[in-house]
mmCIF file of C-alpha atoms and ligand atoms in Angstrom:
data_model
loop_
_atom_site.group_PDB
_atom_site.id
_atom_site.type_symbol
_atom_site.label_atom_id
_atom_site.label_comp_id
_atom_site.label_asym_id
_atom_site.label_seq_id
_atom_site.Cartn_x
_atom_site.Cartn_y
_atom_site.Cartn_z
ATOM 1 C CA MET R 19 -4.943 20.714 -2.966
ATOM 2 C CA LYS R 20 -5.981 20.280 -6.516
ATOM 3 C CA LYS R 21 -4.725 23.708 -7.442
ATOM 4 C CA ASN R 22 -1.161 22.841 -5.212
ATOM 5 C CA LEU R 23 -1.326 19.927 -7.412
ATOM 6 C CA LEU R 24 -1.405 21.258 -10.818
ATOM 7 C CA LEU R 25 0.854 24.226 -10.124
ATOM 8 C CA PHE R 26 3.485 21.252 -8.845
ATOM 9 C CA SER R 27 2.989 19.471 -11.819
ATOM 10 C CA LEU R 28 3.963 22.192 -13.771
ATOM 11 C CA ILE R 29 6.978 23.381 -12.194
ATOM 12 C CA SER R 30 7.686 20.172 -12.208
ATOM 13 C CA LEU R 31 8.011 19.795 -16.063
ATOM 14 C CA LEU R 32 9.471 23.108 -16.125
ATOM 15 C CA LEU R 33 11.932 21.772 -14.278
ATOM 16 C CA ILE R 34 12.838 18.357 -16.452
ATOM 17 C CA SER R 35 12.441 20.686 -19.495
ATOM 18 C CA CYS R 36 15.415 22.651 -18.118
ATOM 19 C CA GLY R 37 17.439 19.202 -17.536
ATOM 20 C CA GLU R 38 16.872 19.329 -13.751
ATOM 21 C CA GLN R 39 16.566 15.744 -12.253
ATOM 22 C CA PRO R 40 12.930 15.009 -11.642
ATOM 23 C CA ILE R 41 12.579 14.858 -8.022
ATOM 24 C CA ASP R 42 11.147 11.561 -7.306
ATOM 25 C CA LYS R 43 15.058 10.349 -8.912
ATOM 26 C CA VAL R 44 16.512 12.003 -6.357
ATOM 27 C CA ILE R 45 14.720 10.944 -3.515
ATOM 28 C CA ASP R 46 14.749 7.521 -4.589
ATOM 29 C CA ARG R 47 18.595 7.760 -5.520
ATOM 30 C CA SER R 48 19.228 9.143 -2.196
ATOM 31 C CA LEU R 49 17.227 6.752 -0.161
ATOM 32 C CA ASN R 50 19.213 3.548 -1.903
ATOM 33 C CA VAL R 51 22.152 5.847 -0.526
ATOM 34 C CA SER R 52 20.912 6.046 2.745
ATOM 35 C CA MET R 53 20.619 2.054 2.934
ATOM 36 C CA GLU R 54 23.896 1.098 1.512
ATOM 37 C CA GLN R 55 25.248 3.747 4.036
ATOM 38 C CA TYR R 56 23.097 2.780 6.906
ATOM 39 C CA MET R 57 23.906 -1.061 6.358
ATOM 40 C CA LYS R 58 27.740 -0.716 6.414
ATOM 41 C CA MET R 59 26.752 1.238 9.466
ATOM 42 C CA TYR R 60 25.104 -1.519 11.118
ATOM 43 C CA ASP R 61 27.838 -3.937 10.762
ATOM 44 C CA VAL R 62 30.297 -1.654 11.645
ATOM 45 C CA MET R 63 27.965 -1.475 15.474
ATOM 46 C CA LYS R 64 27.211 -5.077 15.789
ATOM 47 C CA GLU R 65 30.668 -5.079 16.793
ATOM 48 C CA ASN R 66 30.246 -2.540 19.427
ATOM 49 C CA PRO R 67 27.666 -4.185 21.299
ATOM 50 C CA GLY R 68 25.263 -1.807 23.391
ATOM 51 C CA LEU R 69 26.343 1.229 21.507
ATOM 52 C CA LEU R 70 24.946 3.676 19.245
ATOM 53 C CA PRO R 71 26.461 5.731 16.185
ATOM 54 C CA ARG R 72 27.063 9.055 16.748
ATOM 55 C CA THR R 73 29.358 11.494 15.011
ATOM 56 C CA LEU R 74 33.065 11.398 13.462
ATOM 57 C CA ASP R 75 35.733 12.907 15.090
ATOM 58 C CA THR R 76 38.493 15.674 13.242
ATOM 59 C CA ALA R 77 40.255 12.458 12.529
ATOM 60 C CA GLY R 78 37.734 10.996 10.572
ATOM 61 C CA GLN R 79 36.900 8.167 13.181
ATOM 62 C CA LEU R 80 33.847 6.837 14.798
ATOM 63 C CA ILE R 81 32.357 8.511 18.052
ATOM 64 C CA THR R 82 29.940 6.190 19.595
ATOM 65 C CA ALA R 83 26.860 6.671 21.872
ATOM 66 C CA ARG R 84 25.762 5.561 24.898
ATOM 67 C CA PRO R 85 22.014 4.568 24.840
ATOM 68 C CA ASN R 86 21.567 7.521 27.664
ATOM 69 C CA TRP R 87 23.353 10.063 25.053
ATOM 70 C CA TRP R 88 20.165 12.239 23.304
ATOM 71 C CA THR R 89 21.169 11.135 20.195
ATOM 72 C CA SER R 90 20.822 7.289 21.041
ATOM 73 C CA GLY R 91 17.403 7.086 18.821
ATOM 74 C CA PHE R 92 18.121 8.302 15.433
ATOM 75 C CA PHE R 93 20.197 5.227 14.260
ATOM 76 C CA PRO R 94 17.493 2.685 15.402
ATOM 77 C CA GLY R 95 14.370 5.276 13.633
ATOM 78 C CA SER R 96 16.524 5.765 10.511
ATOM 79 C CA LEU R 97 16.654 1.914 9.840
ATOM 80 C CA TRP R 98 13.062 1.497 10.639
ATOM 81 C CA TYR R 99 12.055 4.417 8.125
ATOM 82 C CA LEU R 100 14.471 2.404 5.370
ATOM 83 C CA TYR R 101 12.537 -0.430 6.205
ATOM 84 C CA GLU R 102 9.379 1.406 5.294
ATOM 85 C CA TYR R 103 11.004 2.403 2.149
ATOM 86 C CA SER R 104 12.483 -0.891 1.602
ATOM 87 C CA LYS R 105 10.140 -3.945 3.281
ATOM 88 C CA ASP R 106 13.930 -5.417 3.280
ATOM 89 C CA ASP R 107 14.250 -7.797 6.382
ATOM 90 C CA ARG R 108 17.185 -6.794 6.690
ATOM 91 C CA PHE R 109 16.472 -3.448 7.822
ATOM 92 C CA LYS R 110 14.243 -4.549 9.941
ATOM 93 C CA GLU R 111 15.878 -6.894 12.094
ATOM 94 C CA ALA R 112 18.808 -4.345 12.063
ATOM 95 C CA ALA R 113 15.931 -1.724 13.317
ATOM 96 C CA ALA R 114 15.137 -4.106 16.088
ATOM 97 C CA GLU R 115 18.072 -4.936 17.592
ATOM 98 C CA MET R 116 19.371 -1.263 17.528
ATOM 99 C CA THR R 117 15.946 -0.485 19.538
ATOM 100 C CA SER R 118 16.723 -3.383 21.756
ATOM 101 C CA ARG R 119 20.140 -1.081 23.056
ATOM 102 C CA ILE R 120 17.373 1.523 24.216
ATOM 103 C CA GLU R 121 14.977 -0.048 26.272
ATOM 104 C CA LYS R 122 16.472 0.632 29.777
ATOM 105 C CA GLU R 123 16.365 4.309 29.306
ATOM 106 C CA LYS R 124 12.186 3.940 29.653
ATOM 107 C CA ASN R 125 13.208 4.578 33.581
ATOM 108 C CA ASN R 126 15.557 7.067 32.828
ATOM 109 C CA LYS R 127 14.109 10.638 34.713
ATOM 110 C CA GLY R 128 16.794 12.691 34.394
ATOM 111 C CA THR R 129 16.895 13.691 31.260
ATOM 112 C CA HIS R 130 13.723 15.744 28.787
ATOM 113 C CA ASP R 131 15.669 14.173 25.739
ATOM 114 C CA LEU R 132 13.451 10.702 26.015
ATOM 115 C CA GLY R 133 11.163 11.369 23.021
ATOM 116 C CA PHE R 134 13.843 11.778 20.477
ATOM 117 C CA MET R 135 15.540 8.527 22.082
ATOM 118 C CA LEU R 136 12.247 6.521 22.507
ATOM 119 C CA TYR R 137 9.909 7.660 20.229
ATOM 120 C CA CYS R 138 12.027 7.711 17.231
ATOM 121 C CA SER R 139 13.466 4.215 18.237
ATOM 122 C CA PHE R 140 9.997 2.054 19.759
ATOM 123 C CA GLY R 141 7.554 4.568 18.572
ATOM 124 C CA ASN R 142 8.240 3.878 14.665
ATOM 125 C CA GLY R 143 8.948 0.113 15.268
ATOM 126 C CA PHE R 144 5.489 0.340 17.302
ATOM 127 C CA ARG R 145 4.083 1.986 13.914
ATOM 128 C CA LEU R 146 5.283 -0.233 11.821
ATOM 129 C CA THR R 147 5.268 -3.597 13.811
ATOM 130 C CA ALA R 148 2.424 -3.429 16.373
ATOM 131 C CA GLU R 149 4.931 -4.887 18.479
ATOM 132 C CA LYS R 150 2.986 -4.757 21.944
ATOM 133 C CA SER R 151 5.973 -4.780 24.186
ATOM 134 C CA TYR R 152 7.538 -1.437 22.574
ATOM 135 C CA ALA R 153 4.376 0.398 23.442
ATOM 136 C CA ASP R 154 4.253 -0.967 27.278
ATOM 137 C CA ILE R 155 8.036 0.341 27.060
ATOM 138 C CA MET R 156 7.296 3.611 25.894
ATOM 139 C CA LEU R 157 4.494 4.230 28.276
ATOM 140 C CA THR R 158 6.689 3.802 30.878
ATOM 141 C CA GLY R 159 9.265 6.194 29.222
ATOM 142 C CA ALA R 160 6.293 8.578 29.088
ATOM 143 C CA GLY R 161 5.766 8.168 32.284
ATOM 144 C CA SER R 162 9.533 9.114 33.337
ATOM 145 C CA LEU R 163 9.362 12.132 31.172
ATOM 146 C CA ALA R 164 6.097 13.625 33.157
ATOM 147 C CA THR R 165 7.977 13.773 36.104
ATOM 148 C CA ARG R 166 10.120 16.434 34.953
ATOM 149 C CA TYR R 167 7.010 18.510 34.611
ATOM 150 C CA ARG R 168 6.817 21.264 36.517
ATOM 151 C CA PRO R 169 3.202 22.428 36.941
ATOM 152 C CA LYS R 170 4.055 25.946 38.722
ATOM 153 C CA ILE R 171 6.008 26.646 35.831
ATOM 154 C CA GLY R 172 4.007 25.216 33.241
ATOM 155 C CA CYS R 173 6.828 23.318 31.091
ATOM 156 C CA ILE R 174 8.980 20.116 31.451
ATOM 157 C CA GLN R 175 12.414 20.906 32.719
ATOM 158 C CA SER R 176 14.909 20.235 29.907
ATOM 159 C CA TRP R 177 18.196 20.196 31.843
ATOM 160 C CA ASN R 178 18.760 19.621 35.681
ATOM 161 C CA SER R 179 19.351 22.718 37.048
ATOM 162 C CA ARG R 180 23.198 24.100 36.461
ATOM 163 C CA ARG R 181 25.201 27.341 34.977
ATOM 164 C CA GLY R 182 23.278 29.309 37.237
ATOM 165 C CA TRP R 183 20.094 28.001 35.567
ATOM 166 C CA GLN R 184 17.318 27.227 38.417
ATOM 167 C CA CYS R 185 15.032 25.149 35.774
ATOM 168 C CA PRO R 186 16.335 25.438 32.453
ATOM 169 C CA VAL R 187 13.759 24.635 29.453
ATOM 170 C CA ILE R 188 15.196 24.860 26.143
ATOM 171 C CA ILE R 189 13.256 25.260 22.865
ATOM 172 C CA ASP R 190 14.341 21.730 21.607
ATOM 173 C CA ASN R 191 12.215 20.240 24.540
ATOM 174 C CA MET R 192 8.828 20.731 21.662
ATOM 175 C CA MET R 193 10.289 17.806 20.275
ATOM 176 C CA ASN R 194 9.601 15.386 22.888
ATOM 177 C CA LEU R 195 5.416 16.440 22.838
ATOM 178 C CA GLU R 196 4.679 14.071 19.867
ATOM 179 C CA PHE R 197 6.061 10.968 22.141
ATOM 180 C CA LEU R 198 3.561 12.583 25.320
ATOM 181 C CA MET R 199 0.261 13.193 22.928
ATOM 182 C CA TRP R 200 1.170 9.575 21.618
ATOM 183 C CA ALA R 201 1.315 8.393 25.394
ATOM 184 C CA PHE R 202 -2.481 10.172 25.681
ATOM 185 C CA LYS R 203 -3.737 8.726 22.785
ATOM 186 C CA GLU R 204 -2.551 4.983 23.620
ATOM 187 C CA SER R 205 -3.364 5.305 27.383
ATOM 188 C CA GLY R 206 -6.820 7.394 27.538
ATOM 189 C CA ASP R 207 -4.533 9.324 30.525
ATOM 190 C CA SER R 208 -5.574 13.071 29.771
ATOM 191 C CA THR R 209 -1.965 13.847 31.822
ATOM 192 C CA PHE R 210 -0.119 13.726 28.995
ATOM 193 C CA TYR R 211 -2.035 15.596 26.807
ATOM 194 C CA ASN R 212 -2.789 18.229 29.703
ATOM 195 C CA ILE R 213 1.289 18.603 29.874
ATOM 196 C CA CYS R 214 1.810 18.945 26.269
ATOM 197 C CA VAL R 215 -0.477 21.566 26.199
ATOM 198 C CA ASN R 216 0.879 23.637 28.989
ATOM 199 C CA HIS R 217 4.501 23.154 27.660
ATOM 200 C CA SER R 218 3.445 24.708 24.924
ATOM 201 C CA ASP R 219 1.496 27.575 25.338
ATOM 202 C CA THR R 220 3.806 28.652 28.095
ATOM 203 C CA THR R 221 7.130 28.202 25.189
ATOM 204 C CA ILE R 222 4.687 30.579 23.440
ATOM 205 C CA LYS R 223 4.731 32.975 25.920
ATOM 206 C CA ASN R 224 8.307 33.166 27.102
ATOM 207 C CA HIS R 225 10.386 32.033 24.268
ATOM 208 C CA PHE R 226 9.407 34.064 21.080
ATOM 209 C CA ARG R 227 10.637 37.464 20.261
ATOM 210 C CA PRO R 228 8.321 39.808 18.670
ATOM 211 C CA ASP R 229 9.831 38.300 15.246
ATOM 212 C CA PHE R 230 8.942 34.925 16.006
ATOM 213 C CA SER R 231 12.482 34.005 16.247
ATOM 214 C CA SER R 232 13.337 32.047 19.455
ATOM 215 C CA TYR R 233 15.419 31.276 22.596
ATOM 216 C CA HIS R 234 17.341 28.752 23.285
ATOM 217 C CA VAL R 235 17.310 28.498 27.233
ATOM 218 C CA VAL R 236 14.548 29.661 29.115
ATOM 219 C CA SER R 237 15.615 29.418 32.421
ATOM 220 C CA TYR R 238 12.511 29.909 35.649
ATOM 221 C CA ASP R 239 12.839 30.399 39.170
ATOM 222 C CA THR R 240 11.104 26.995 40.573
ATOM 223 C CA ALA R 241 9.229 29.089 43.775
ATOM 224 C CA SER R 242 7.685 32.155 41.548
ATOM 225 C CA GLY R 243 7.343 30.091 38.308
ATOM 226 C CA LYS R 244 8.736 33.192 36.395
ATOM 227 C CA VAL R 245 11.025 33.691 33.701
ATOM 228 C CA GLU R 246 14.786 34.326 35.582
ATOM 229 C CA ILE R 247 16.539 34.562 32.628
ATOM 230 C CA LYS R 248 16.575 34.128 28.271
ATOM 231 C CA GLN R 249 20.097 32.941 27.010
ATOM 232 C CA THR R 250 21.613 30.796 24.186
ATOM 233 C CA HIS R 251 23.781 27.526 24.957
ATOM 234 C CA GLN R 252 24.432 26.087 21.501
ATOM 235 C CA GLY R 253 23.915 29.461 19.448
ATOM 236 C CA TYR R 254 25.634 32.352 18.434
ATOM 237 C CA SER R 255 24.717 34.918 21.109
ATOM 238 C CA ASP R 256 21.821 34.741 23.428
ATOM 239 C CA GLU R 257 19.468 37.333 21.145
ATOM 240 C CA SER R 258 20.587 35.266 18.095
ATOM 241 C CA ALA R 259 18.608 32.452 16.115
ATOM 242 C CA TRP R 260 20.854 29.766 16.606
ATOM 243 C CA ALA R 261 19.371 27.437 13.307
ATOM 244 C CA ARG R 262 18.341 23.843 14.746
ATOM 245 C CA GLY R 263 16.471 25.569 17.752
ATOM 246 C CA GLN R 264 14.098 27.572 15.171
ATOM 247 C CA ALA R 265 13.624 24.301 13.405
ATOM 248 C CA TRP R 266 12.708 22.502 16.503
ATOM 249 C CA GLY R 267 10.317 25.169 16.989
ATOM 250 C CA LEU R 268 9.080 24.964 14.222
ATOM 251 C CA TYR R 269 8.451 21.115 14.052
ATOM 252 C CA GLY R 270 7.261 21.104 17.460
ATOM 253 C CA TYR R 271 4.502 23.504 16.318
ATOM 254 C CA VAL R 272 3.242 21.915 13.469
ATOM 255 C CA VAL R 273 3.278 18.637 15.456
ATOM 256 C CA MET R 274 1.107 19.976 18.273
ATOM 257 C CA TYR R 275 -1.450 21.481 15.494
ATOM 258 C CA ARG R 276 -1.749 18.012 13.836
ATOM 259 C CA GLU R 277 -2.420 16.465 17.731
ATOM 260 C CA THR R 278 -4.845 19.109 19.042
ATOM 261 C CA GLY R 279 -6.025 20.787 15.925
ATOM 262 C CA PHE R 280 -5.272 24.245 17.864
ATOM 263 C CA GLU R 281 -5.109 26.997 15.325
ATOM 264 C CA ARG R 282 -3.193 29.054 17.888
ATOM 265 C CA TYR R 283 -0.087 25.998 17.010
ATOM 266 C CA LEU R 284 -0.855 26.548 13.716
ATOM 267 C CA ASN R 285 -0.604 30.317 13.671
ATOM 268 C CA GLN R 286 2.580 29.601 15.417
ATOM 269 C CA ALA R 287 4.119 27.350 13.053
ATOM 270 C CA VAL R 288 2.808 29.765 10.029
ATOM 271 C CA SER R 289 5.005 32.426 12.043
ATOM 272 C CA ILE R 290 8.386 30.449 12.082
ATOM 273 C CA ALA R 291 8.197 28.921 9.220
ATOM 274 C CA ASP R 292 7.545 32.475 7.558
ATOM 275 C CA PHE R 293 10.235 34.154 9.509
ATOM 276 C CA LEU R 294 12.821 30.994 8.279
ATOM 277 C CA ILE R 295 11.840 31.070 4.702
ATOM 278 C CA ASN R 296 12.084 35.067 4.454
ATOM 279 C CA HIS R 297 15.004 35.787 6.079
ATOM 280 C CA PRO R 298 17.553 37.566 4.345
ATOM 281 C CA ASN R 299 20.319 34.829 5.616
ATOM 282 C CA MET R 300 18.705 32.034 4.244
ATOM 283 C CA PRO R 301 20.593 30.854 1.724
ATOM 284 C CA GLU R 302 19.529 29.891 -1.945
ATOM 285 C CA ASP R 303 20.191 26.535 -1.448
ATOM 286 C CA LYS R 304 18.016 26.814 1.536
ATOM 287 C CA ILE R 305 20.394 24.710 3.725
ATOM 288 C CA PRO R 306 20.820 27.155 6.864
ATOM 289 C CA TYR R 307 24.286 28.880 8.668
ATOM 290 C CA TRP R 308 24.274 27.379 11.737
ATOM 291 C CA ASP R 309 23.103 30.256 13.210
ATOM 292 C CA PHE R 310 21.182 33.051 11.247
ATOM 293 C CA ASN R 311 23.233 35.945 12.698
ATOM 294 C CA ALA R 312 26.743 34.102 12.793
ATOM 295 C CA PRO R 313 28.736 37.213 12.369
ATOM 296 C CA ASP R 314 30.803 35.636 9.396
ATOM 297 C CA ILE R 315 27.882 34.751 6.781
ATOM 298 C CA PRO R 316 28.412 34.087 4.684
ATOM 299 C CA GLU R 317 32.032 32.053 5.693
ATOM 300 C CA ALA R 318 30.081 30.465 8.249
ATOM 301 C CA LEU R 319 29.205 27.078 8.265
ATOM 302 C CA ARG R 320 26.267 25.184 7.285
ATOM 303 C CA ASP R 321 23.922 23.385 9.708
ATOM 304 C CA ALA R 322 22.534 19.959 7.298
ATOM 305 C CA SER R 323 20.616 19.209 10.199
ATOM 306 C CA ALA R 324 18.481 22.000 10.531
ATOM 307 C CA GLY R 325 17.879 22.094 6.712
ATOM 308 C CA SER R 326 16.606 18.654 7.016
ATOM 309 C CA ILE R 327 14.504 19.463 10.341
ATOM 310 C CA ILE R 328 13.075 22.363 8.304
ATOM 311 C CA ALA R 329 12.332 20.212 5.615
ATOM 312 C CA SER R 330 10.016 17.382 7.168
ATOM 313 C CA ALA R 331 8.413 20.095 8.772
ATOM 314 C CA LEU R 332 7.378 22.240 5.915
ATOM 315 C CA ILE R 333 5.937 19.100 4.378
ATOM 316 C CA GLU R 334 3.668 18.649 6.565
ATOM 317 C CA LEU R 335 3.055 21.930 7.648
ATOM 318 C CA SER R 336 2.225 22.313 3.697
ATOM 319 C CA GLY R 337 -0.976 19.668 3.981
ATOM 320 C CA TYR R 338 -2.578 22.207 6.840
ATOM 321 C CA VAL R 339 -2.243 25.794 5.001
ATOM 322 C CA SER R 340 -3.830 27.168 1.709
ATOM 323 C CA ALA R 341 -2.954 25.898 -1.837
ATOM 324 C CA GLU R 342 -0.514 28.837 -2.316
ATOM 325 C CA LYS R 343 1.108 29.047 0.923
ATOM 326 C CA GLY R 344 1.657 24.871 0.611
ATOM 327 C CA SER R 345 2.735 25.006 -2.658
ATOM 328 C CA GLU R 346 5.395 28.030 -1.369
ATOM 329 C CA TYR R 347 6.356 25.260 1.931
ATOM 330 C CA LEU R 348 6.675 22.172 -0.828
ATOM 331 C CA LYS R 349 9.252 24.516 -3.104
ATOM 332 C CA VAL R 350 11.598 25.078 -0.158
ATOM 333 C CA ALA R 351 11.338 21.790 1.756
ATOM 334 C CA GLU R 352 11.794 19.948 -2.211
ATOM 335 C CA THR R 353 14.947 22.628 -3.123
ATOM 336 C CA GLN R 354 16.427 21.610 0.761
ATOM 337 C CA ILE R 355 15.904 17.964 -0.215
ATOM 338 C CA ARG R 356 17.610 18.433 -3.627
ATOM 339 C CA THR R 357 20.796 20.326 -1.894
ATOM 340 C CA LEU R 358 21.144 17.799 0.594
ATOM 341 C CA SER R 359 20.909 15.262 -1.960
ATOM 342 C CA SER R 360 24.312 17.071 -3.994
ATOM 343 C CA ASP R 361 27.850 16.067 -3.789
ATOM 344 C CA GLU R 362 27.954 19.238 -1.496
ATOM 345 C CA TYR R 363 26.127 17.216 1.417
ATOM 346 C CA LEU R 364 25.080 13.455 -0.067
ATOM 347 C CA ALA R 365 28.257 11.154 1.281
ATOM 348 C CA LYS R 366 29.608 8.920 -1.279
ATOM 349 C CA THR R 367 28.795 4.968 -0.776
ATOM 350 C CA GLY R 368 31.505 4.242 1.648
ATOM 351 C CA GLU R 369 32.659 7.225 2.751
ATOM 352 C CA ASN R 370 31.939 9.814 5.458
ATOM 353 C CA GLY R 371 31.904 6.997 7.993
ATOM 354 C CA ASN R 372 28.854 5.247 6.689
ATOM 355 C CA PHE R 373 26.754 8.598 7.927
ATOM 356 C CA ILE R 374 25.012 9.788 5.392
ATOM 357 C CA LEU R 375 24.979 13.516 5.658
ATOM 358 C CA LYS R 376 28.001 15.747 5.841
ATOM 359 C CA HIS R 377 28.026 19.356 7.425
ATOM 360 C CA GLY R 378 26.265 19.130 10.512
ATOM 361 C CA VAL R 379 27.045 21.750 13.365
ATOM 362 C CA GLY R 380 26.404 20.150 17.130
ATOM 363 C CA HIS R 381 27.912 23.012 19.595
ATOM 364 C CA LEU R 382 30.159 24.934 17.842
ATOM 365 C CA PRO R 383 30.440 27.670 20.948
ATOM 366 C CA GLY R 384 31.035 24.017 22.270
ATOM 367 C CA ASN R 385 33.624 23.395 19.663
ATOM 368 C CA SER R 386 32.143 20.246 19.498
ATOM 369 C CA GLU R 387 30.632 18.441 16.513
ATOM 370 C CA VAL R 388 31.872 20.845 13.916
ATOM 371 C CA ASP R 389 30.677 20.172 10.319
ATOM 372 C CA VAL R 390 30.390 16.772 11.159
ATOM 373 C CA PRO R 391 27.591 14.211 10.020
ATOM 374 C CA LEU R 392 25.053 14.040 12.976
ATOM 375 C CA THR R 393 22.501 11.214 13.644
ATOM 376 C CA TYR R 394 19.377 13.703 13.734
ATOM 377 C CA GLY R 395 20.658 15.182 10.053
ATOM 378 C CA ASP R 396 20.388 11.206 8.673
ATOM 379 C CA TYR R 397 16.487 11.116 10.229
ATOM 380 C CA TYR R 398 14.962 14.152 9.580
ATOM 381 C CA TYR R 399 16.567 13.907 5.784
ATOM 382 C CA ILE R 400 15.255 10.216 5.831
ATOM 383 C CA GLU R 401 12.232 11.093 7.200
ATOM 384 C CA ALA R 402 11.723 14.381 4.840
ATOM 385 C CA MET R 403 12.138 11.940 1.704
ATOM 386 C CA LEU R 404 9.573 10.056 3.052
ATOM 387 C CA ARG R 405 6.829 12.492 3.541
ATOM 388 C CA TYR R 406 7.939 14.161 0.338
ATOM 389 C CA ARG R 407 7.050 11.168 -1.567
ATOM 390 C CA ALA R 408 3.949 10.381 0.504
ATOM 391 C CA LEU R 409 2.440 13.585 -0.293
ATOM 392 C CA PRO R 410 -0.692 13.118 -2.718
ATOM 393 C CA GLY R 411 0.051 12.995 -6.807
ATOM 394 C CA LYS R 412 3.510 11.882 -5.783
HETATM 395 N N1 LIG C 513 20.319 19.393 21.763
HETATM 396 C C1 LIG C 513 19.666 19.262 21.047
HETATM 397 C C2 LIG C 513 20.388 19.666 19.571
HETATM 398 O O1 LIG C 513 21.446 20.053 20.033
HETATM 399 O O2 LIG C 513 19.903 19.898 18.652
#
């Protein structure tokens, strides 16, 4: 770690002498822009009771989300992070109010997205306030999510059966495991732990290709538990590497290594990270095209959300590997933060419909949320910056 720090200090000095703004200044400015944008967004949401911000339409008008939409937890979660950064009680009040809008989803057994919805919101709230009712809500929610575990398959079912898929499991589902691992630690119920380990192991077996890129959807035969099909839903093609899916997989295995200490999860995370950062189609500025195999690269759209998720995951992963590898990961994450903090991606105060980042891609093949702000891009961008600031010696 010491060697790591020395190398980083030298690089920082070199950058300052080249005239580049120090990263801590970049981050402070970006967090201040984030605070201004999201306080304005909160004012707008006060006029939209029961709803959460989602994105902008093609005319730049706000699209809201109901609490049962998978992204509902990101805006409250970002407000909690901004409260953590600023210690400003206005953010605490805003975060608590927006979090409360999602409570009823604790009983929702129709989605795998409860980790995103409840852990980003109530989870951050509980971490920062120790409010007991938040833990109760999350334990109920974790119980709801656990009903979607299919023992015959060894996975949590993502979507209900559709499009000819009996039991679709998407790589994104790795992101719900942090929530269940929290529930295991809070309740002592090993069912949650076993679900997470089984889901992670089955996903390693069936979702990944030899180069450590991942399929988006793997659907299983419910009677035999065997894989019935491997496809994409939001990516360019069944065999392509959809950028955000790769980011979810990376983040998920970093979390599973942190929570279990199992080397196989660290190895998986490192292999995914190396696939991403060494990919010939990873741009110099490190914000991925929406799909690593998009046919129109280099004209293809970038996905800021994938960039921010990868940055956040790499920063955590940098603490679990050798000094040399750690500084390689931090260098990529720092470039991602710098790029996202540039005028190309970061909103000017009062613009971008009060969202923070521009240029996210939600579901391009479905012509939905294409080149727009996305609350999850904002959430992981803030998280990445807070994680960077918290690095030893920063
Ligand atoms: N389903 C989550 C995503 O679009 O990444």
